mmCIF file of N, CA and C in Angstrom:
data_model
loop_
_atom_site.group_PDB
_atom_site.id
_atom_site.type_symbol
_atom_site.label_atom_id
_atom_site.label_comp_id
_atom_site.label_asym_id
_atom_site.label_seq_id
_atom_site.Cartn_x
_atom_site.Cartn_y
_atom_site.Cartn_z
ATOM 1 N N ASP I 18 -22.669 5.767 8.247
ATOM 2 C CA ASP I 18 -21.524 6.191 7.453
ATOM 3 C C ASP I 18 -21.895 6.143 5.971
ATOM 4 N N ASP I 19 -21.105 6.810 5.160
ATOM 5 C CA ASP I 19 -21.420 6.928 3.732
ATOM 6 C C ASP I 19 -21.465 5.574 3.020
ATOM 7 N N ALA I 20 -20.528 4.692 3.321
ATOM 8 C CA ALA I 20 -20.481 3.397 2.634
ATOM 9 C C ALA I 20 -21.755 2.593 2.884
ATOM 10 N N THR I 21 -22.219 2.563 4.115
ATOM 11 C CA THR I 21 -23.441 1.821 4.449
ATOM 12 C C THR I 21 -24.652 2.468 3.788
ATOM 13 N N MET I 22 -24.704 3.784 3.777
ATOM 14 C CA MET I 22 -25.814 4.499 3.153
ATOM 15 C C MET I 22 -25.846 4.230 1.655
ATOM 16 N N VAL I 23 -24.701 4.272 0.989
ATOM 17 C CA VAL I 23 -24.651 4.005 -0.456
ATOM 18 C C VAL I 23 -25.092 2.569 -0.734
ATOM 19 N N THR I 24 -24.614 1.617 0.069
ATOM 20 C CA THR I 24 -25.001 0.221 -0.105
ATOM 21 C C THR I 24 -26.509 0.049 0.046
ATOM 22 N N ALA I 25 -27.091 0.678 1.060
ATOM 23 C CA ALA I 25 -28.539 0.591 1.274
ATOM 24 C C ALA I 25 -29.300 1.202 0.101
ATOM 25 N N ALA I 26 -28.810 2.317 -0.416
ATOM 26 C CA ALA I 26 -29.488 2.971 -1.538
ATOM 27 C C ALA I 26 -29.367 2.148 -2.814
ATOM 28 N N VAL I 27 -28.172 1.671 -3.111
ATOM 29 C CA VAL I 27 -27.939 0.899 -4.337
ATOM 30 C C VAL I 27 -28.729 -0.403 -4.326
ATOM 31 N N SER I 28 -28.863 -1.019 -3.163
ATOM 32 C CA SER I 28 -29.575 -2.296 -3.064
ATOM 33 C C SER I 28 -31.090 -2.111 -3.009
ATOM 34 N N GLY I 29 -31.555 -0.862 -2.896
ATOM 35 C CA GLY I 29 -32.985 -0.604 -2.836
ATOM 36 C C GLY I 29 -33.561 -0.624 -1.431
ATOM 37 N N GLN I 30 -32.714 -0.777 -0.419
ATOM 38 C CA GLN I 30 -33.198 -0.789 0.961
ATOM 39 C C GLN I 30 -33.607 0.599 1.433
ATOM 40 N N ALA I 31 -33.034 1.637 0.853
ATOM 41 C CA ALA I 31 -33.360 3.015 1.231
ATOM 42 C C ALA I 31 -34.128 3.666 0.084
ATOM 43 N N LYS I 32 -35.236 4.289 0.401
ATOM 44 C CA LYS I 32 -36.052 4.977 -0.609
ATOM 45 C C LYS I 32 -35.581 6.408 -0.838
ATOM 46 N N MET I 33 -34.934 6.982 0.177
ATOM 47 C CA MET I 33 -34.394 8.330 0.063
ATOM 48 C C MET I 33 -33.163 8.438 0.951
ATOM 49 N N VAL I 34 -32.296 9.395 0.621
ATOM 50 C CA VAL I 34 -31.075 9.621 1.394
ATOM 51 C C VAL I 34 -30.833 11.118 1.511
ATOM 52 N N ALA I 35 -30.115 11.496 2.537
ATOM 53 C CA ALA I 35 -29.655 12.880 2.687
ATOM 54 C C ALA I 35 -28.139 12.817 2.663
ATOM 55 N N THR I 36 -27.567 13.264 1.565
ATOM 56 C CA THR I 36 -26.124 13.156 1.389
ATOM 57 C C THR I 36 -25.655 14.157 0.345
ATOM 58 N N SER I 37 -24.391 14.097 0.007
ATOM 59 C CA SER I 37 -23.825 15.024 -0.970
ATOM 60 C C SER I 37 -24.242 14.648 -2.391
ATOM 61 N N ALA I 38 -24.217 15.635 -3.270
ATOM 62 C CA ALA I 38 -24.536 15.388 -4.678
ATOM 63 C C ALA I 38 -23.565 14.382 -5.283
ATOM 64 N N THR I 39 -22.334 14.393 -4.827
ATOM 65 C CA THR I 39 -21.337 13.438 -5.318
ATOM 66 C C THR I 39 -21.792 12.006 -5.053
ATOM 67 N N LEU I 40 -22.279 11.740 -3.836
ATOM 68 C CA LEU I 40 -22.733 10.387 -3.515
ATOM 69 C C LEU I 40 -24.028 10.035 -4.244
ATOM 70 N N VAL I 41 -24.902 10.997 -4.462
ATOM 71 C CA VAL I 41 -26.112 10.735 -5.242
ATOM 72 C C VAL I 41 -25.708 10.296 -6.649
ATOM 73 N N ASN I 42 -24.708 10.956 -7.230
ATOM 74 C CA ASN I 42 -24.220 10.574 -8.554
ATOM 75 C C ASN I 42 -23.650 9.157 -8.541
ATOM 76 N N GLN I 43 -22.909 8.801 -7.498
ATOM 77 C CA GLN I 43 -22.336 7.460 -7.398
ATOM 78 C C GLN I 43 -23.432 6.400 -7.290
ATOM 79 N N ILE I 44 -24.476 6.687 -6.534
ATOM 80 C CA ILE I 44 -25.598 5.744 -6.416
ATOM 81 C C ILE I 44 -26.223 5.530 -7.789
ATOM 82 N N GLY I 45 -26.442 6.623 -8.517
ATOM 83 C CA GLY I 45 -27.024 6.524 -9.854
ATOM 84 C C GLY I 45 -26.159 5.743 -10.821
ATOM 85 N N GLN I 46 -24.849 5.859 -10.692
ATOM 86 C CA GLN I 46 -23.945 5.112 -11.563
ATOM 87 C C GLN I 46 -23.987 3.617 -11.240
ATOM 88 N N ARG I 47 -24.125 3.298 -9.976
ATOM 89 C CA ARG I 47 -24.120 1.893 -9.568
ATOM 90 C C ARG I 47 -25.458 1.193 -9.807
ATOM 91 N N ASN I 48 -26.555 1.963 -9.788
ATOM 92 C CA ASN I 48 -27.871 1.380 -10.042
ATOM 93 C C ASN I 48 -28.746 2.437 -10.716
ATOM 94 N N PRO I 49 -28.601 2.608 -12.038
ATOM 95 C CA PRO I 49 -29.339 3.647 -12.756
ATOM 96 C C PRO I 49 -30.858 3.495 -12.682
ATOM 97 N N ASP I 50 -31.348 2.295 -12.424
ATOM 98 C CA ASP I 50 -32.803 2.079 -12.362
ATOM 99 C C ASP I 50 -33.457 2.783 -11.177
ATOM 100 N N LEU I 51 -32.675 3.148 -10.164
ATOM 101 C CA LEU I 51 -33.254 3.767 -8.964
ATOM 102 C C LEU I 51 -33.615 5.233 -9.165
ATOM 103 N N ALA I 52 -32.943 5.897 -10.081
ATOM 104 C CA ALA I 52 -33.253 7.287 -10.430
ATOM 105 C C ALA I 52 -33.280 8.229 -9.233
ATOM 106 N N TYR I 53 -32.287 8.135 -8.355
ATOM 107 C CA TYR I 53 -32.166 9.119 -7.278
ATOM 108 C C TYR I 53 -31.838 10.466 -7.905
ATOM 109 N N GLU I 54 -32.416 11.513 -7.364
ATOM 110 C CA GLU I 54 -32.121 12.856 -7.847
ATOM 111 C C GLU I 54 -32.220 13.830 -6.679
ATOM 112 N N PRO I 55 -31.387 14.869 -6.715
ATOM 113 C CA PRO I 55 -31.459 15.865 -5.636
ATOM 114 C C PRO I 55 -32.791 16.614 -5.695
ATOM 115 N N LYS I 56 -33.407 16.802 -4.545
ATOM 116 C CA LYS I 56 -34.660 17.545 -4.452
ATOM 117 C C LYS I 56 -34.432 18.947 -3.900
ATOM 118 N N PHE I 57 -33.497 19.078 -2.955
ATOM 119 C CA PHE I 57 -33.140 20.387 -2.425
ATOM 120 C C PHE I 57 -31.780 20.286 -1.766
ATOM 121 N N VAL I 58 -31.123 21.431 -1.642
ATOM 122 C CA VAL I 58 -29.803 21.501 -1.027
ATOM 123 C C VAL I 58 -29.963 21.979 0.407
ATOM 124 N N ILE I 59 -29.481 21.180 1.334
ATOM 125 C CA ILE I 59 -29.510 21.580 2.737
ATOM 126 C C ILE I 59 -28.386 22.576 2.999
ATOM 127 N N ARG I 60 -27.218 22.233 2.502
ATOM 128 C CA ARG I 60 -26.038 23.079 2.695
ATOM 129 C C ARG I 60 -25.017 22.737 1.630
ATOM 130 N N THR I 61 -24.375 23.740 1.077
ATOM 131 C CA THR I 61 -23.292 23.509 0.132
ATOM 132 C C THR I 61 -22.025 23.245 0.922
ATOM 133 N N PHE I 62 -21.359 22.165 0.585
ATOM 134 C CA PHE I 62 -20.137 21.772 1.271
ATOM 135 C C PHE I 62 -18.959 22.472 0.608
ATOM 136 N N ASP I 63 -18.377 23.412 1.315
ATOM 137 C CA ASP I 63 -17.229 24.139 0.789
ATOM 138 C C ASP I 63 -15.971 23.290 0.906
ATOM 139 N N LEU I 64 -15.232 23.220 -0.178
ATOM 140 C CA LEU I 64 -13.947 22.532 -0.164
ATOM 141 C C LEU I 64 -12.864 23.557 0.098
ATOM 142 N N ALA I 65 -11.779 23.138 0.718
ATOM 143 C CA ALA I 65 -10.736 24.088 1.076
ATOM 144 C C ALA I 65 -9.364 23.429 0.998
ATOM 145 N N ILE I 66 -8.359 24.253 1.044
ATOM 146 C CA ILE I 66 -6.967 23.810 1.084
ATOM 147 C C ILE I 66 -6.406 24.258 2.424
ATOM 148 N N GLY I 67 -5.777 23.364 3.139
ATOM 149 C CA GLY I 67 -5.163 23.717 4.417
ATOM 150 C C GLY I 67 -3.735 24.213 4.206
ATOM 151 N N LEU I 68 -3.412 25.294 4.860
ATOM 152 C CA LEU I 68 -2.068 25.876 4.778
ATOM 153 C C LEU I 68 -1.525 26.103 6.185
ATOM 154 N N ARG I 69 -0.207 26.088 6.296
ATOM 155 C CA ARG I 69 0.393 26.480 7.569
ATOM 156 C C ARG I 69 0.204 27.984 7.768
ATOM 157 N N LYS I 70 0.157 28.382 9.007
ATOM 158 C CA LYS I 70 0.067 29.817 9.306
ATOM 159 C C LYS I 70 1.303 30.516 8.758
ATOM 160 N N ASN I 71 1.144 31.802 8.508
ATOM 161 C CA ASN I 71 2.255 32.651 8.061
ATOM 162 C C ASN I 71 2.847 32.198 6.737
ATOM 163 N N GLU I 72 1.981 31.844 5.792
ATOM 164 C CA GLU I 72 2.397 31.487 4.436
ATOM 165 C C GLU I 72 1.682 32.409 3.435
ATOM 166 N N PRO I 73 1.839 33.742 3.579
ATOM 167 C CA PRO I 73 1.070 34.661 2.730
ATOM 168 C C PRO I 73 1.390 34.541 1.241
ATOM 169 N N GLU I 74 2.616 34.232 0.898
ATOM 170 C CA GLU I 74 2.963 34.107 -0.524
ATOM 171 C C GLU I 74 2.261 32.894 -1.146
ATOM 172 N N LEU I 75 2.256 31.779 -0.424
ATOM 173 C CA LEU I 75 1.595 30.584 -0.918
ATOM 174 C C LEU I 75 0.087 30.814 -1.032
ATOM 175 N N LYS I 76 -0.503 31.443 -0.004
ATOM 176 C CA LYS I 76 -1.934 31.734 -0.044
ATOM 177 C C LYS I 76 -2.269 32.637 -1.228
ATOM 178 N N ALA I 77 -1.446 33.641 -1.467
ATOM 179 C CA ALA I 77 -1.674 34.555 -2.586
ATOM 180 C C ALA I 77 -1.627 33.808 -3.919
ATOM 181 N N LYS I 78 -0.663 32.906 -4.072
ATOM 182 C CA LYS I 78 -0.557 32.121 -5.308
ATOM 183 C C LYS I 78 -1.770 31.209 -5.482
ATOM 184 N N LEU I 79 -2.190 30.563 -4.400
ATOM 185 C CA LEU I 79 -3.367 29.696 -4.474
ATOM 186 C C LEU I 79 -4.626 30.496 -4.799
ATOM 187 N N ASP I 80 -4.793 31.644 -4.148
ATOM 188 C CA ASP I 80 -5.940 32.511 -4.431
ATOM 189 C C ASP I 80 -5.947 32.923 -5.908
ATOM 190 N N GLU I 81 -4.768 33.251 -6.414
ATOM 191 C CA GLU I 81 -4.625 33.648 -7.819
ATOM 192 C C GLU I 81 -5.008 32.488 -8.741
ATOM 193 N N TRP I 82 -4.528 31.269 -8.416
ATOM 194 C CA TRP I 82 -4.834 30.096 -9.233
ATOM 195 C C TRP I 82 -6.333 29.817 -9.230
ATOM 196 N N VAL I 83 -6.938 29.857 -8.056
ATOM 197 C CA VAL I 83 -8.377 29.589 -7.953
ATOM 198 C C VAL I 83 -9.165 30.621 -8.750
ATOM 199 N N ALA I 84 -8.854 31.896 -8.597
ATOM 200 C CA ALA I 84 -9.581 32.943 -9.316
ATOM 201 C C ALA I 84 -9.443 32.769 -10.828
ATOM 202 N N ALA I 85 -8.227 32.527 -11.309
ATOM 203 C CA ALA I 85 -7.996 32.365 -12.748
ATOM 204 C C ALA I 85 -8.728 31.146 -13.293
ATOM 205 N N ASN I 86 -8.698 30.041 -12.551
ATOM 206 C CA ASN I 86 -9.296 28.807 -13.049
ATOM 207 C C ASN I 86 -10.797 28.734 -12.838
ATOM 208 N N LEU I 87 -11.340 29.545 -11.939
ATOM 209 C CA LEU I 87 -12.790 29.725 -11.885
ATOM 210 C C LEU I 87 -13.238 30.480 -13.131
ATOM 211 N N LYS I 88 -12.486 31.528 -13.468
ATOM 212 C CA LYS I 88 -12.840 32.378 -14.601
ATOM 213 C C LYS I 88 -12.758 31.633 -15.936
ATOM 214 N N ASN I 89 -11.710 30.812 -16.120
ATOM 215 C CA ASN I 89 -11.552 30.137 -17.406
ATOM 216 C C ASN I 89 -12.276 28.791 -17.483
ATOM 217 N N GLY I 90 -12.916 28.350 -16.384
ATOM 218 C CA GLY I 90 -13.699 27.126 -16.395
ATOM 219 C C GLY I 90 -12.945 25.857 -16.040
ATOM 220 N N LYS I 91 -11.626 25.951 -15.895
ATOM 221 C CA LYS I 91 -10.836 24.751 -15.604
ATOM 222 C C LYS I 91 -11.178 24.147 -14.238
ATOM 223 N N LEU I 92 -11.404 24.987 -13.226
ATOM 224 C CA LEU I 92 -11.722 24.476 -11.897
ATOM 225 C C LEU I 92 -13.052 23.712 -11.923
ATOM 226 N N ASN I 93 -14.010 24.211 -12.677
ATOM 227 C CA ASN I 93 -15.289 23.511 -12.818
ATOM 228 C C ASN I 93 -15.091 22.166 -13.520
ATOM 229 N N GLU I 94 -14.225 22.115 -14.532
ATOM 230 C CA GLU I 94 -13.932 20.855 -15.226
ATOM 231 C C GLU I 94 -13.308 19.840 -14.264
ATOM 232 N N ILE I 95 -12.377 20.291 -13.451
ATOM 233 C CA ILE I 95 -11.732 19.412 -12.465
ATOM 234 C C ILE I 95 -12.766 18.896 -11.475
ATOM 235 N N TYR I 96 -13.603 19.797 -10.982
ATOM 236 C CA TYR I 96 -14.648 19.415 -10.020
ATOM 237 C C TYR I 96 -15.583 18.378 -10.638
ATOM 238 N N GLN I 97 -16.008 18.601 -11.879
ATOM 239 C CA GLN I 97 -16.907 17.658 -12.546
ATOM 240 C C GLN I 97 -16.262 16.289 -12.706
ATOM 241 N N ARG I 98 -14.985 16.259 -13.021
ATOM 242 C CA ARG I 98 -14.288 14.990 -13.210
ATOM 243 C C ARG I 98 -14.314 14.147 -11.934
ATOM 244 N N PHE I 99 -14.136 14.794 -10.785
ATOM 245 C CA PHE I 99 -14.041 14.058 -9.527
ATOM 246 C C PHE I 99 -15.355 13.953 -8.755
ATOM 247 N N HIS I 100 -16.336 14.820 -9.048
ATOM 248 C CA HIS I 100 -17.584 14.830 -8.289
ATOM 249 C C HIS I 100 -18.806 14.480 -9.115
ATOM 250 N N GLY I 101 -18.664 14.433 -10.431
ATOM 251 C CA GLY I 101 -19.782 14.026 -11.277
ATOM 252 C C GLY I 101 -20.836 15.074 -11.499
ATOM 253 N N SER I 102 -20.592 16.291 -11.059
ATOM 254 C CA SER I 102 -21.532 17.395 -11.283
ATOM 255 C C SER I 102 -20.739 18.700 -11.294
ATOM 256 N N ALA I 103 -21.410 19.751 -11.762
ATOM 257 C CA ALA I 103 -20.768 21.062 -11.831
ATOM 258 C C ALA I 103 -20.619 21.655 -10.426
ATOM 259 N N LEU I 104 -19.690 22.592 -10.321
ATOM 260 C CA LEU I 104 -19.560 23.344 -9.070
ATOM 261 C C LEU I 104 -20.897 24.006 -8.752
ATOM 262 N N PRO I 105 -21.279 24.040 -7.479
ATOM 263 C CA PRO I 105 -22.503 24.761 -7.113
ATOM 264 C C PRO I 105 -22.409 26.232 -7.556
ATOM 265 N N ALA I 106 -23.536 26.795 -7.956
ATOM 266 C CA ALA I 106 -23.579 28.159 -8.490
ATOM 267 C C ALA I 106 -22.956 29.172 -7.549
ATOM 268 N N GLU I 107 -23.192 29.015 -6.240
ATOM 269 C CA GLU I 107 -22.652 30.001 -5.297
ATOM 270 C C GLU I 107 -21.128 29.939 -5.202
ATOM 271 N N MET I 108 -20.514 28.862 -5.650
ATOM 272 C CA MET I 108 -19.056 28.772 -5.651
ATOM 273 C C MET I 108 -18.456 29.390 -6.898
ATOM 274 N N LEU I 109 -19.263 29.614 -7.907
ATOM 275 C CA LEU I 109 -18.776 30.180 -9.166
ATOM 276 C C LEU I 109 -18.724 31.702 -9.129
ATOM 277 N N GLN I 110 -19.170 32.292 -8.050
ATOM 278 C CA GLN I 110 -19.208 33.762 -7.965
ATOM 279 C C GLN I 110 -17.957 34.311 -7.366
#
């Protein structure tokens, strides 16, 4: 699980990990001397919003909000605040 993996990495028990960029950032914050850094991306984890079926107006509003805030940079700012890194490039398109 993520908690055990982070503990092993922060304590120096793990020399490498396969996890999200968010967790790599957390490891670095907890023990900066370890200098973990991403080497390659296995898969980009897409984030999503769950909606009830047959909610086209709500989906349209959410799509509009996402498009506008991707364009003006606000969504990237929000992502950075909570994940410690910028949105992956393929999500900015």
